[in-house]
CSV table of C-alpha atoms in Angstrom, one decimal:
chain,number,residue,atom,x,y,z
F,22,UNK,CA,-13.4,-27.8,8.3
F,23,UNK,CA,-16.5,-25.1,8.4
F,24,UNK,CA,-18.4,-24.4,11.4
F,25,UNK,CA,-20.9,-23.0,10.5
F,26,UNK,CA,-22.4,-25.7,8.1
F,27,UNK,CA,-24.2,-28.6,9.0
F,28,UNK,CA,-22.3,-31.5,9.5
F,29,UNK,CA,-23.3,-35.1,9.4
F,30,UNK,CA,-21.7,-37.8,11.7
F,31,UNK,CA,-18.6,-39.3,10.5
F,32,UNK,CA,-19.3,-43.6,10.9
F,33,UNK,CA,-15.5,-45.5,10.9
F,34,UNK,CA,-15.2,-49.8,10.2
F,35,UNK,CA,-11.5,-50.8,11.0
F,36,UNK,CA,-10.5,-54.5,11.5
F,37,UNK,CA,-7.3,-56.8,10.3
F,38,UNK,CA,-8.2,-58.1,7.2
F,39,UNK,CA,-10.2,-61.0,6.5
F,40,UNK,CA,-12.2,-59.9,9.2
F,41,UNK,CA,-15.6,-58.7,7.2
F,42,UNK,CA,-15.7,-55.0,7.2
F,43,UNK,CA,-15.7,-54.9,3.9
F,44,UNK,CA,-19.3,-56.8,3.7
F,45,UNK,CA,-20.8,-55.2,6.2
F,46,UNK,CA,-20.5,-51.6,5.1
F,47,UNK,CA,-21.6,-53.1,2.2
F,48,UNK,CA,-24.4,-54.1,3.8
F,49,UNK,CA,-24.7,-50.7,5.5
F,50,UNK,CA,-24.6,-48.1,2.3
F,51,UNK,CA,-27.5,-50.7,1.0
F,52,UNK,CA,-29.6,-49.5,3.9
F,53,UNK,CA,-31.6,-46.1,2.9
F,54,UNK,CA,-32.5,-45.9,6.1
F,55,UNK,CA,-29.3,-44.6,7.7
F,56,UNK,CA,-28.1,-42.2,4.7
F,57,UNK,CA,-24.6,-43.1,4.5
F,58,UNK,CA,-22.6,-42.2,2.0
F,59,UNK,CA,-18.9,-44.1,1.0
F,60,UNK,CA,-15.6,-41.9,1.6
F,61,UNK,CA,-13.3,-42.9,-0.9
F,62,UNK,CA,-10.0,-42.6,0.1
F,63,UNK,CA,-7.3,-41.1,-2.2
F,64,UNK,CA,-3.9,-43.4,-2.6
F,65,UNK,CA,-0.6,-43.0,-4.1
F,66,UNK,CA,0.1,-46.4,-5.2
F,67,UNK,CA,-0.8,-48.6,-8.3
F,68,UNK,CA,-4.4,-48.8,-10.3
F,69,UNK,CA,-5.0,-51.8,-10.5
F,70,UNK,CA,-6.7,-52.9,-13.8
F,71,UNK,CA,-10.1,-53.1,-12.5
F,72,UNK,CA,-10.7,-50.1,-10.3
F,73,UNK,CA,-11.6,-46.6,-11.5
F,74,UNK,CA,-10.1,-43.2,-10.3
F,75,UNK,CA,-12.5,-41.5,-8.2
F,76,UNK,CA,-15.2,-44.6,-7.2
F,77,UNK,CA,-12.4,-46.9,-5.2
F,78,UNK,CA,-9.6,-44.4,-4.8
F,79,UNK,CA,-8.6,-41.2,-6.0
F,80,UNK,CA,-5.1,-42.4,-7.4
F,81,UNK,CA,-2.4,-39.2,-6.7
F,82,UNK,CA,0.6,-39.2,-7.8
F,83,UNK,CA,3.5,-39.6,-4.9
F,84,UNK,CA,3.9,-36.5,-5.5
F,85,UNK,CA,0.5,-35.8,-5.5
F,86,UNK,CA,-0.2,-36.7,-1.9
F,87,UNK,CA,3.3,-35.2,-0.5
F,88,UNK,CA,1.9,-31.4,-1.7
F,89,UNK,CA,-1.8,-32.3,-0.9
F,90,UNK,CA,-0.6,-33.1,3.2
F,91,UNK,CA,2.0,-29.9,3.1
F,92,UNK,CA,-1.6,-28.0,2.2
F,93,UNK,CA,-3.1,-29.4,5.3
F,94,UNK,CA,-5.9,-30.9,3.2
F,95,UNK,CA,-6.2,-34.7,4.5
F,96,UNK,CA,-8.3,-35.6,7.4
F,97,UNK,CA,-6.3,-38.2,8.4
F,98,UNK,CA,-3.5,-40.0,6.5
F,99,UNK,CA,-0.7,-42.6,6.3
F,100,UNK,CA,2.6,-43.8,4.7
F,101,UNK,CA,2.4,-47.4,4.4
F,102,UNK,CA,5.6,-47.4,3.0
F,103,UNK,CA,7.6,-45.6,1.1
F,104,UNK,CA,5.8,-43.3,-1.2
F,105,UNK,CA,3.0,-45.7,-0.8
F,106,UNK,CA,0.4,-43.8,0.8
F,107,UNK,CA,-3.6,-44.0,1.7
F,108,UNK,CA,-5.9,-40.7,3.5
F,109,UNK,CA,-9.0,-39.6,3.5
F,110,UNK,CA,-9.4,-36.2,2.2
F,111,UNK,CA,-11.2,-33.4,3.9
F,112,UNK,CA,-12.7,-32.4,0.7
F,113,UNK,CA,-14.1,-36.4,0.8
F,114,UNK,CA,-16.3,-35.6,4.5
F,115,UNK,CA,-17.7,-32.0,2.8
F,116,UNK,CA,-18.4,-33.3,-0.5
F,117,UNK,CA,-20.6,-35.6,1.4
F,118,UNK,CA,-22.3,-34.2,4.0
F,119,UNK,CA,-23.1,-31.2,1.9
F,120,UNK,CA,-25.9,-33.7,0.1
F,121,UNK,CA,-27.0,-34.1,4.1
F,122,UNK,CA,-25.3,-37.5,4.3
F,123,UNK,CA,-23.0,-39.6,7.1
F,124,UNK,CA,-19.6,-40.6,6.3
F,125,UNK,CA,-18.7,-44.5,6.6
F,126,UNK,CA,-15.3,-45.2,5.9
F,127,UNK,CA,-14.1,-48.4,5.4
F,128,UNK,CA,-10.2,-48.2,6.8
F,129,UNK,CA,-6.7,-49.6,8.7
F,130,UNK,CA,-7.1,-49.2,12.7
F,131,UNK,CA,-4.3,-46.2,12.9
F,132,UNK,CA,-6.7,-44.6,10.2
F,133,UNK,CA,-9.7,-45.2,11.8
F,134,UNK,CA,-8.4,-44.2,15.2
F,135,UNK,CA,-7.2,-40.8,13.7
F,136,UNK,CA,-10.4,-39.8,12.2
F,137,UNK,CA,-11.8,-40.8,16.2
F,138,UNK,CA,-9.0,-38.3,17.9
F,139,UNK,CA,-9.8,-35.6,15.2
F,140,UNK,CA,-13.8,-35.8,15.8
F,141,UNK,CA,-14.6,-37.6,18.9
F,142,UNK,CA,-18.5,-36.9,19.2
F,143,UNK,CA,-19.0,-36.7,16.0
F,144,UNK,CA,-17.7,-39.9,15.4
F,145,UNK,CA,-18.9,-44.0,15.5
F,146,UNK,CA,-15.5,-45.9,15.8
F,147,UNK,CA,-16.3,-49.5,15.1
F,148,UNK,CA,-14.2,-52.8,15.4
F,149,UNK,CA,-15.2,-55.7,13.3
F,150,UNK,CA,-13.8,-58.9,15.4
F,151,UNK,CA,-12.8,-61.9,13.6
F,152,UNK,CA,-14.0,-65.3,15.8
F,153,UNK,CA,-10.0,-66.3,15.9
F,154,UNK,CA,-6.8,-65.5,13.8
F,155,UNK,CA,-7.0,-69.6,12.4
F,156,UNK,CA,-10.5,-68.3,11.3
F,157,UNK,CA,-9.1,-64.9,9.6
F,158,UNK,CA,-5.9,-67.3,7.9
F,159,UNK,CA,-8.7,-69.3,6.6
F,160,UNK,CA,-11.5,-66.7,5.2
F,161,UNK,CA,-7.7,-65.0,4.0
F,162,UNK,CA,-7.0,-68.7,1.8
F,163,UNK,CA,-10.5,-68.6,0.5
F,164,UNK,CA,-10.1,-65.2,-0.9
F,165,UNK,CA,-7.3,-66.9,-3.3
F,166,UNK,CA,-6.4,-63.2,-3.7
F,167,UNK,CA,-3.1,-63.2,-2.7
F,168,UNK,CA,0.5,-65.3,-1.9
F,169,UNK,CA,1.4,-67.6,1.1
F,170,UNK,CA,3.6,-65.1,2.2
F,171,UNK,CA,1.4,-61.8,1.9
F,172,UNK,CA,-0.9,-63.9,3.8
F,173,UNK,CA,1.1,-64.9,7.1
F,174,UNK,CA,2.4,-60.8,7.0
F,175,UNK,CA,-1.1,-59.8,7.5
F,176,UNK,CA,-2.1,-62.9,9.6
F,177,UNK,CA,0.4,-60.9,11.8
F,178,UNK,CA,-0.4,-58.1,11.4
F,179,UNK,CA,-3.7,-58.8,12.7
F,180,UNK,CA,-2.4,-59.8,15.8
F,181,UNK,CA,-1.3,-56.4,16.4
F,182,UNK,CA,-4.6,-54.8,15.0
F,183,UNK,CA,-6.6,-56.7,17.2
F,184,UNK,CA,-4.7,-55.5,20.6
F,185,UNK,CA,-6.1,-52.0,19.5
F,186,UNK,CA,-10.0,-52.8,19.7
F,187,UNK,CA,-10.5,-51.3,23.1
F,188,UNK,CA,-9.3,-48.7,21.8
F,189,UNK,CA,-13.2,-48.2,19.9
F,190,UNK,CA,-16.6,-47.3,20.7
F,191,UNK,CA,-17.5,-50.5,20.0
F,192,UNK,CA,-16.7,-54.0,18.7
F,193,UNK,CA,-18.4,-55.9,16.4
F,194,UNK,CA,-17.2,-60.0,16.5
F,195,UNK,CA,-18.1,-61.5,13.4
F,196,UNK,CA,-18.3,-65.1,14.1
F,197,UNK,CA,-21.8,-65.2,12.4
F,198,UNK,CA,-23.1,-63.2,9.5
F,199,UNK,CA,-26.2,-61.8,9.5
F,200,UNK,CA,-26.3,-61.6,13.3
F,201,UNK,CA,-22.8,-59.5,12.6
F,202,UNK,CA,-25.3,-57.6,9.5
F,203,UNK,CA,-27.8,-56.6,12.4
F,204,UNK,CA,-25.4,-55.6,15.5
F,205,UNK,CA,-23.6,-53.5,12.6
F,206,UNK,CA,-27.3,-51.8,11.5
F,207,UNK,CA,-28.5,-51.3,14.8
F,208,UNK,CA,-24.8,-50.1,16.4
F,209,UNK,CA,-25.3,-47.3,13.3
F,210,UNK,CA,-28.5,-46.3,13.7
F,211,UNK,CA,-28.7,-45.5,17.6
F,212,UNK,CA,-25.8,-43.3,16.6
F,213,UNK,CA,-27.5,-41.4,14.0
F,214,UNK,CA,-29.9,-41.0,15.2
F,215,UNK,CA,-28.9,-39.4,19.2
């Protein structure tokens, strides 16, 4: 990335599915004092009917994604399963920094830690922790968006993800949403202004 340009900060929010990280990220984006803009990820998965290219994700074919990997166009990327890729384009971060804003990510645990390793000084990596695995399971069931098998798969993955929490700069426990929102705001604000 370009060293002679003014670069902003990188704010990473990672968590197991159902922890409330997306709710927290949306709240922080609404707070003008933080000067944040959301990093839109790229993916090679099929676009859902409700999704908009360039707003929800940058939708690429698996072939396009692999070409961009070869050309080192990604800050971080992952092949979730065969030919199903997710990643953060360097151009996305540069686009946001060029506007004089800080970048906020709603990203999986491994992607979040990769960004932290690449930009240790510029990144605040926040892990959003659910009150318990049982609470997580209840939240996922309440969504009514996934099958029982998919929920069980997410819960099993959550245990492994929870084990990575100590690798993050800070942990926000989301057992009370208002409290979690306030704590996230304070931590992000302190980091941006440091």
